[in-house]
Amino acid sequence: MIEVSKLTKYYNSFLALDKISFSVPKGQILGLLGPNGAGKTTTLRLLTGYLRPSYGEITVDKYRLPGDDIKIKSIIGYLPESVPIYKNMIVYEYLFYVGEIRGISKEKIPERIMDIAKKCKIREIMHKNINELSKGLLQRVGIASVLLHDPEILILDEPTTGLDPNQILEIRDLIKEIGKYKTVILSSHILSEVEATCDRVIIINKGKIVADDSPSQLKNMYMGKTVVNICLHGASTEEIKNIFKDIKEIEQVRFLNQDDLNISLEITLSRDVREKVYKAIKNTPWILMEFYKNKMSLENIFKQITTEN
Ligand code: ATP
């Protein structure tokens, strides 16, 4: 349904997106995941026609970007990170106004609003002033407003940012419900978010795709590995790299913290060879302050993929 080919975006001379390509089949809930500044919002703005690519192309069904911007906007509902909403309006009035802008005939708007309000569970707040709403409800109204014209694709930028844990769960449920009958693309920098809602995750880092799989497949790929956290007293990064260089099972060494006395690091092993690692440390004058096996969580995978060695 959506094909993204070699999409590239420069802001002046800064390369924010570097030839990313992916496709999204109909009905998928796709999560774009990445640390701050990775290029998620840029990707979403390009997909929705709000930004022009420097190179590359997007096709949505038979339409192309750049080119068919207006057509594509009519089949996409896009909610940016900060919900663009008129705060001094009644919810119903606001949705009616959005319906008019979207070109829905005035007779049909009330029925459409009621249908969407039911799906988004905002029927009880139709008479409320928007500035009285909690953030969670505001987000629901925002989602309702971009669904009003019945788009095939829903695009949400960081939909749960700033919400409390209960509101997060409610919005996740709503997204999953919408995902049953629409294609959804959302962005997040929180892994559990994507794991809880998405069928597939694309991890973006520094403008490039660094992983593309289902959350469970990503976990499987890394599950055989062992991550060990170590804290050493009296060592330097160079010396540590040196004593580990002969352990071929070490795939990655990440230095986490360092002060005058201690240095903390995390190493990823292709097999559990903690004994070898311990022996290498034992032969040095350093004091071993901490040594423990870390559970290979998706958080760890994300950290590994998106941080440089
Ligand atoms: P965040 O989670 O912080 O919103 P993001 O993954 O959505 O991050 P983008 O907003 O797409 O990242 O930004 C990608 C890079 O492009 C960042 O380095 C950002 O500073 C830069 N950038 C974004 N918009 C502009 C702009 N209008 N002009 C110049 N640089 C920009």
Tab-separated table of C-alpha atoms and ligand atoms in Angstrom:
chain	number	residue	atom	x	y	z
A	1	MET	CA	0.000	0.000	0.000
A	2	ILE	CA	2.801	2.456	0.934
A	3	GLU	CA	6.160	2.281	-0.868
A	4	VAL	CA	9.014	4.479	0.254
A	5	SER	CA	12.013	4.496	-2.047
A	6	LYS	CA	15.429	6.043	-1.263
A	7	LEU	CA	13.789	8.844	0.672
A	8	THR	CA	16.345	11.534	1.465
A	9	LYS	CA	15.955	14.849	3.248
A	10	TYR	CA	18.485	17.614	3.671
A	11	TYR	CA	17.804	20.641	5.871
A	12	ASN	CA	20.228	23.023	4.138
A	13	SER	CA	23.424	20.988	4.214
A	14	PHE	CA	22.330	18.762	7.137
A	15	LEU	CA	21.384	15.233	6.068
A	16	ALA	CA	18.403	14.280	8.254
A	17	LEU	CA	17.258	11.220	6.255
A	18	ASP	CA	19.591	9.131	4.171
A	19	LYS	CA	18.003	7.054	1.382
A	20	ILE	CA	15.523	5.118	3.478
A	21	SER	CA	13.324	2.551	1.746
A	22	PHE	CA	10.507	0.437	3.133
A	23	SER	CA	6.985	-0.639	2.295
A	24	VAL	CA	3.922	-0.941	4.468
A	25	PRO	CA	1.170	-3.419	3.567
A	26	LYS	CA	-2.474	-2.584	4.123
A	27	GLY	CA	-3.665	-3.109	7.681
A	28	GLN	CA	-0.250	-3.121	9.336
A	29	ILE	CA	0.551	-1.191	12.515
A	30	LEU	CA	4.089	0.019	11.971
A	31	GLY	CA	6.189	1.691	14.647
A	32	LEU	CA	9.026	4.031	13.707
A	33	LEU	CA	11.368	3.908	16.611
A	34	GLY	CA	14.481	5.927	17.250
A	35	PRO	CA	16.233	8.222	19.680
A	36	ASN	CA	15.637	11.978	19.609
A	37	GLY	CA	16.730	13.526	16.337
A	38	ALA	CA	16.781	10.176	14.504
A	39	GLY	CA	14.528	11.419	11.698
A	40	LYS	CA	11.122	10.008	12.706
A	41	THR	CA	9.141	13.254	12.449
A	42	THR	CA	10.889	14.107	9.185
A	43	THR	CA	9.826	10.716	7.766
A	44	LEU	CA	6.210	11.208	8.870
A	45	ARG	CA	6.086	14.744	7.461
A	46	LEU	CA	7.416	13.478	4.144
A	47	LEU	CA	4.879	10.616	4.102
A	48	THR	CA	2.031	13.048	4.651
A	49	GLY	CA	3.215	15.524	2.014
A	50	TYR	CA	3.924	18.264	4.561
A	51	LEU	CA	7.598	18.263	3.569
A	52	ARG	CA	9.190	17.750	0.184
A	53	PRO	CA	11.939	15.173	-0.104
A	54	SER	CA	15.362	16.196	-1.397
A	55	TYR	CA	15.442	12.885	-3.294
A	56	GLY	CA	13.399	9.747	-3.385
A	57	GLU	CA	9.769	8.927	-3.849
A	58	ILE	CA	6.712	7.784	-1.932
A	59	THR	CA	3.777	5.998	-3.482
A	60	VAL	CA	0.525	5.401	-1.677
A	61	ASP	CA	-1.714	3.133	-3.722
A	62	LYS	CA	-1.683	4.726	-7.166
A	63	TYR	CA	-0.624	8.159	-5.957
A	64	ARG	CA	2.891	9.573	-5.815
A	65	LEU	CA	4.720	12.092	-3.696
A	66	PRO	CA	5.828	14.630	-4.660
A	67	GLY	CA	3.002	15.277	-7.092
A	68	ASP	CA	-0.309	13.968	-5.815
A	69	ASP	CA	-0.070	15.825	-2.485
A	70	ILE	CA	-3.751	16.712	-2.229
A	71	LYS	CA	-4.943	13.199	-3.102
A	72	ILE	CA	-2.571	11.663	-0.579
A	73	LYS	CA	-3.668	14.078	2.150
A	74	SER	CA	-7.242	12.916	1.549
A	75	ILE	CA	-6.411	9.280	2.297
A	76	ILE	CA	-4.177	10.000	5.284
A	77	GLY	CA	-5.094	11.200	8.758
A	78	TYR	CA	-2.035	12.810	10.359
A	79	LEU	CA	-1.756	13.830	13.993
A	80	PRO	CA	1.490	15.678	14.767
A	81	GLU	CA	3.171	15.426	18.169
A	82	SER	CA	1.560	18.575	19.577
A	83	VAL	CA	-2.135	18.221	18.806
A	84	PRO	CA	-3.107	21.183	16.589
A	85	ILE	CA	-6.484	22.023	18.086
A	86	TYR	CA	-8.467	25.183	18.829
A	87	LYS	CA	-8.621	25.224	22.612
A	88	ASN	CA	-11.531	27.636	22.986
A	89	MET	CA	-14.120	25.520	21.203
A	90	ILE	CA	-16.620	22.885	22.319
A	91	VAL	CA	-15.523	19.375	21.260
A	92	TYR	CA	-18.569	18.839	19.013
A	93	GLU	CA	-18.176	22.270	17.387
A	94	TYR	CA	-14.523	21.586	16.742
A	95	LEU	CA	-15.192	18.215	15.125
A	96	PHE	CA	-17.976	19.772	13.038
A	97	TYR	CA	-15.556	22.474	11.911
A	98	VAL	CA	-12.946	19.844	10.941
A	99	GLY	CA	-15.653	17.921	9.051
A	100	GLU	CA	-16.466	21.074	7.048
A	101	ILE	CA	-12.806	21.714	6.254
A	102	ARG	CA	-12.501	18.117	5.102
A	103	GLY	CA	-15.359	18.698	2.683
A	104	ILE	CA	-17.863	16.321	4.295
A	105	SER	CA	-21.416	17.458	3.498
A	106	LYS	CA	-23.070	19.288	6.423
A	107	GLU	CA	-25.923	16.758	6.642
A	108	LYS	CA	-23.502	13.872	7.004
A	109	ILE	CA	-21.162	15.448	9.566
A	110	PRO	CA	-23.289	14.724	12.722
A	111	GLU	CA	-23.554	11.030	11.878
A	112	ARG	CA	-19.849	10.861	11.107
A	113	ILE	CA	-18.978	12.610	14.382
A	114	MET	CA	-21.124	10.197	16.392
A	115	ASP	CA	-19.572	7.192	14.699
A	116	ILE	CA	-16.001	8.392	15.346
A	117	ALA	CA	-16.865	9.564	18.873
A	118	LYS	CA	-18.053	6.052	19.669
A	119	LYS	CA	-14.857	4.497	18.319
A	120	CYS	CA	-12.640	6.989	20.136
A	121	LYS	CA	-14.794	6.836	23.311
A	122	ILE	CA	-15.406	10.575	23.517
A	123	ARG	CA	-19.198	10.613	23.337
A	124	GLU	CA	-19.538	11.818	26.927
A	125	ILE	CA	-17.339	14.859	26.394
A	126	MET	CA	-18.921	16.244	23.234
A	127	HIS	CA	-20.339	19.254	25.103
A	128	LYS	CA	-17.096	20.074	26.939
A	129	ASN	CA	-14.816	22.955	26.234
A	130	ILE	CA	-11.562	21.700	24.750
A	131	ASN	CA	-9.417	23.628	27.219
A	132	GLU	CA	-11.064	21.689	30.091
A	133	LEU	CA	-9.886	18.327	28.762
A	134	SER	CA	-7.107	16.179	30.203
A	135	LYS	CA	-4.165	15.442	27.912
A	136	GLY	CA	-5.435	11.900	27.330
A	137	LEU	CA	-8.869	13.126	26.251
A	138	LEU	CA	-7.305	15.849	24.140
A	139	GLN	CA	-5.302	13.176	22.358
A	140	ARG	CA	-8.512	11.183	21.753
A	141	VAL	CA	-10.211	14.238	20.278
A	142	GLY	CA	-7.110	14.803	18.130
A	143	ILE	CA	-7.260	11.222	16.845
A	144	ALA	CA	-11.033	11.541	16.236
A	145	SER	CA	-10.463	14.733	14.255
A	146	VAL	CA	-7.978	13.084	11.888
A	147	LEU	CA	-10.249	10.053	11.408
A	148	LEU	CA	-13.294	12.105	10.542
A	149	HIS	CA	-12.768	11.991	6.763
A	150	ASP	CA	-12.339	8.194	7.049
A	151	PRO	CA	-8.732	8.002	5.839
A	152	GLU	CA	-7.248	4.613	4.978
A	153	ILE	CA	-4.020	5.451	6.755
A	154	LEU	CA	-3.520	6.948	10.190
A	155	ILE	CA	-0.168	8.546	11.024
A	156	LEU	CA	0.564	9.488	14.633
A	157	ASP	CA	3.705	11.273	15.823
A	158	GLU	CA	4.614	10.239	19.395
A	159	PRO	CA	0.947	9.632	20.325
A	160	THR	CA	1.520	8.959	24.015
A	161	THR	CA	4.097	11.628	24.865
A	162	GLY	CA	3.150	13.530	28.002
A	163	LEU	CA	0.352	11.146	29.034
A	164	ASP	CA	0.108	9.417	32.413
A	165	PRO	CA	0.362	5.585	32.570
A	166	ASN	CA	-3.423	5.049	32.499
A	167	GLN	CA	-3.884	7.400	29.602
A	168	ILE	CA	-1.037	5.645	27.767
A	169	LEU	CA	-2.812	2.293	28.114
A	170	GLU	CA	-6.072	3.805	26.867
A	171	ILE	CA	-4.433	5.371	23.798
A	172	ARG	CA	-2.583	2.107	23.064
A	173	ASP	CA	-5.897	0.218	23.152
A	174	LEU	CA	-7.453	2.789	20.866
A	175	ILE	CA	-4.575	2.512	18.368
A	176	LYS	CA	-4.846	-1.288	18.378
A	177	GLU	CA	-8.585	-1.031	17.794
A	178	ILE	CA	-8.125	1.400	14.891
A	179	GLY	CA	-5.371	-0.880	13.529
A	180	LYS	CA	-8.001	-3.588	12.994
A	181	TYR	CA	-9.466	-1.657	10.076
A	182	LYS	CA	-6.784	0.861	9.053
A	183	THR	CA	-3.077	1.040	8.276
A	184	VAL	CA	-1.349	2.834	11.150
A	185	ILE	CA	2.144	4.317	11.300
A	186	LEU	CA	3.274	5.778	14.588
A	187	SER	CA	6.545	7.119	15.881
A	188	SER	CA	7.989	6.689	19.314
A	189	HIS	CA	11.285	6.754	21.160
A	190	ILE	CA	9.896	4.322	23.724
A	191	LEU	CA	10.414	0.694	22.922
A	192	SER	CA	7.717	-0.737	25.151
A	193	GLU	CA	5.285	1.528	23.343
A	194	VAL	CA	6.068	-0.005	19.985
A	195	GLU	CA	6.248	-3.500	21.422
A	196	ALA	CA	2.778	-3.129	22.912
A	197	THR	CA	1.035	-1.764	19.840
A	198	CYS	CA	2.888	-2.576	16.635
A	199	ASP	CA	3.092	-5.594	14.312
A	200	ARG	CA	6.389	-4.323	12.992
A	201	VAL	CA	9.131	-1.986	14.078
A	202	ILE	CA	11.545	0.030	11.957
A	203	ILE	CA	14.406	1.427	13.991
A	204	ILE	CA	15.853	4.654	12.637
A	205	ASN	CA	19.126	6.103	13.836
A	206	LYS	CA	20.833	9.186	12.445
A	207	GLY	CA	18.609	9.186	9.394
A	208	LYS	CA	19.158	5.543	8.450
A	209	ILE	CA	17.144	2.351	8.958
A	210	VAL	CA	19.146	0.117	11.273
A	211	ALA	CA	16.555	-2.623	11.920
A	212	ASP	CA	13.248	-3.682	10.413
A	213	ASP	CA	11.346	-6.614	11.907
A	214	SER	CA	8.556	-7.674	14.215
A	215	PRO	CA	9.260	-6.925	17.896
A	216	SER	CA	9.358	-10.667	18.645
A	217	GLN	CA	11.756	-11.416	15.739
A	218	LEU	CA	14.072	-8.658	16.892
A	219	LYS	CA	14.121	-10.225	20.323
A	220	ASN	CA	14.799	-13.691	18.872
A	221	MET	CA	17.725	-12.413	16.820
A	222	TYR	CA	19.456	-11.180	19.917
A	223	MET	CA	18.232	-13.725	22.428
A	224	GLY	CA	21.230	-16.053	22.129
A	225	LYS	CA	23.531	-13.279	23.251
A	226	THR	CA	24.696	-12.482	26.721
A	227	VAL	CA	25.087	-8.966	28.024
A	228	VAL	CA	27.336	-8.473	31.038
A	229	ASN	CA	27.612	-5.293	33.069
A	230	ILE	CA	30.953	-4.648	34.719
A	231	CYS	CA	32.293	-1.920	36.987
A	232	LEU	CA	36.060	-1.687	37.451
A	233	HIS	CA	38.153	0.368	39.839
A	234	GLY	CA	41.520	1.681	38.623
A	235	ALA	CA	41.170	0.791	34.928
A	236	SER	CA	41.222	2.930	31.775
A	237	THR	CA	39.184	2.437	28.605
A	238	GLU	CA	42.299	1.707	26.532
A	239	GLU	CA	43.549	-0.921	29.017
A	240	ILE	CA	40.125	-2.561	29.102
A	241	LYS	CA	39.925	-2.749	25.298
A	242	ASN	CA	43.387	-4.264	25.323
A	243	ILE	CA	42.640	-7.113	27.765
A	244	PHE	CA	39.416	-7.979	25.941
A	245	LYS	CA	40.880	-7.973	22.431
A	246	ASP	CA	41.643	-11.708	22.431
A	247	ILE	CA	38.169	-12.810	23.528
A	248	LYS	CA	36.583	-13.489	20.161
A	249	GLU	CA	33.085	-13.918	21.617
A	250	ILE	CA	32.985	-10.219	22.585
A	251	GLU	CA	30.838	-8.460	19.988
A	252	GLN	CA	30.523	-5.057	21.542
A	253	VAL	CA	31.954	-3.075	24.448
A	254	ARG	CA	29.970	-0.014	25.537
A	255	PHE	CA	31.433	2.331	28.111
A	256	LEU	CA	28.589	3.632	30.234
A	257	ASN	CA	30.076	5.800	32.997
A	258	GLN	CA	33.444	6.925	34.088
A	259	ASP	CA	34.694	8.986	37.027
A	260	ASP	CA	38.140	9.395	38.620
A	261	LEU	CA	37.959	5.965	40.253
A	262	ASN	CA	35.478	3.694	38.530
A	263	ILE	CA	34.517	2.811	35.006
A	264	SER	CA	31.279	1.036	34.076
A	265	LEU	CA	30.807	-0.868	30.869
A	266	GLU	CA	28.489	-3.311	29.200
A	267	ILE	CA	29.762	-6.071	26.947
A	268	THR	CA	27.782	-8.182	24.518
A	269	LEU	CA	28.924	-11.769	24.038
A	270	SER	CA	27.875	-14.041	21.200
A	271	ARG	CA	27.959	-16.919	23.763
A	272	ASP	CA	27.976	-16.972	27.503
A	273	VAL	CA	31.730	-16.903	28.157
A	274	ARG	CA	31.596	-14.968	31.431
A	275	GLU	CA	34.337	-17.163	32.831
A	276	LYS	CA	36.802	-16.023	30.135
A	277	VAL	CA	35.906	-12.411	30.764
A	278	TYR	CA	36.309	-12.837	34.510
A	279	LYS	CA	39.701	-14.543	34.080
A	280	ALA	CA	40.957	-11.709	31.867
A	281	ILE	CA	40.005	-9.205	34.570
A	282	LYS	CA	41.454	-11.362	37.371
A	283	ASN	CA	44.920	-11.114	35.841
A	284	THR	CA	44.934	-7.329	36.216
A	285	PRO	CA	45.488	-5.156	39.328
A	286	TRP	CA	41.973	-3.642	38.976
A	287	ILE	CA	39.277	-4.138	41.594
A	288	LEU	CA	36.075	-5.724	40.299
A	289	MET	CA	33.228	-3.693	41.794
A	290	GLU	CA	30.350	-5.201	39.803
A	291	PHE	CA	29.902	-8.138	37.429
A	292	TYR	CA	26.427	-9.306	36.468
A	293	LYS	CA	24.544	-10.799	33.567
A	294	ASN	CA	21.939	-8.500	32.112
A	295	LYS	CA	18.653	-9.712	30.712
A	296	MET	CA	18.532	-9.232	26.937
A	297	SER	CA	15.482	-7.011	26.786
A	298	LEU	CA	14.230	-5.078	23.807
A	299	GLU	CA	15.529	-1.973	25.591
A	300	ASN	CA	19.010	-3.475	25.436
A	301	ILE	CA	18.638	-4.337	21.779
A	302	PHE	CA	17.512	-0.808	21.046
A	303	LYS	CA	20.470	0.641	22.950
A	304	GLN	CA	22.871	-1.616	21.104
A	305	ILE	CA	21.491	-0.806	17.702
A	306	THR	CA	21.345	2.938	18.234
A	307	THR	CA	24.554	3.674	20.141
A	308	GLU	CA	28.000	3.667	18.727
A	309	ASN	CA	30.579	1.346	20.147
B	1	ATP	P1	12.396	13.765	18.112
B	1	ATP	O1	12.001	12.478	18.762
B	1	ATP	O2	13.361	14.562	18.945
B	1	ATP	O3	11.259	14.569	17.563
B	1	ATP	P2	12.943	12.796	15.432
B	1	ATP	O4	13.453	11.416	15.305
B	1	ATP	O5	11.497	13.033	15.149
B	1	ATP	O6	13.325	13.351	16.852
B	1	ATP	P3	13.426	14.818	13.440
B	1	ATP	O7	12.555	15.845	14.092
B	1	ATP	O8	12.932	14.181	12.208
B	1	ATP	O9	13.841	13.692	14.483
B	1	ATP	O10	14.841	15.493	13.153
B	1	ATP	C1	15.900	14.814	12.520
B	1	ATP	C2	17.082	15.749	12.467
B	1	ATP	O11	16.795	16.849	11.595
B	1	ATP	C3	17.440	16.355	13.826
B	1	ATP	O12	18.833	16.453	13.924
B	1	ATP	C4	16.805	17.736	13.759
B	1	ATP	O13	17.529	18.659	14.561
B	1	ATP	C5	16.915	18.077	12.290
B	1	ATP	N1	15.810	18.953	11.855
B	1	ATP	C6	14.491	18.680	11.948
B	1	ATP	N2	13.755	19.688	11.426
B	1	ATP	C7	14.650	20.617	10.992
B	1	ATP	C8	14.520	21.891	10.339
B	1	ATP	N3	13.327	22.391	10.028
B	1	ATP	N4	15.664	22.568	10.043
B	1	ATP	C9	16.868	22.052	10.339
B	1	ATP	N5	17.068	20.846	10.939
B	1	ATP	C10	15.976	20.142	11.259
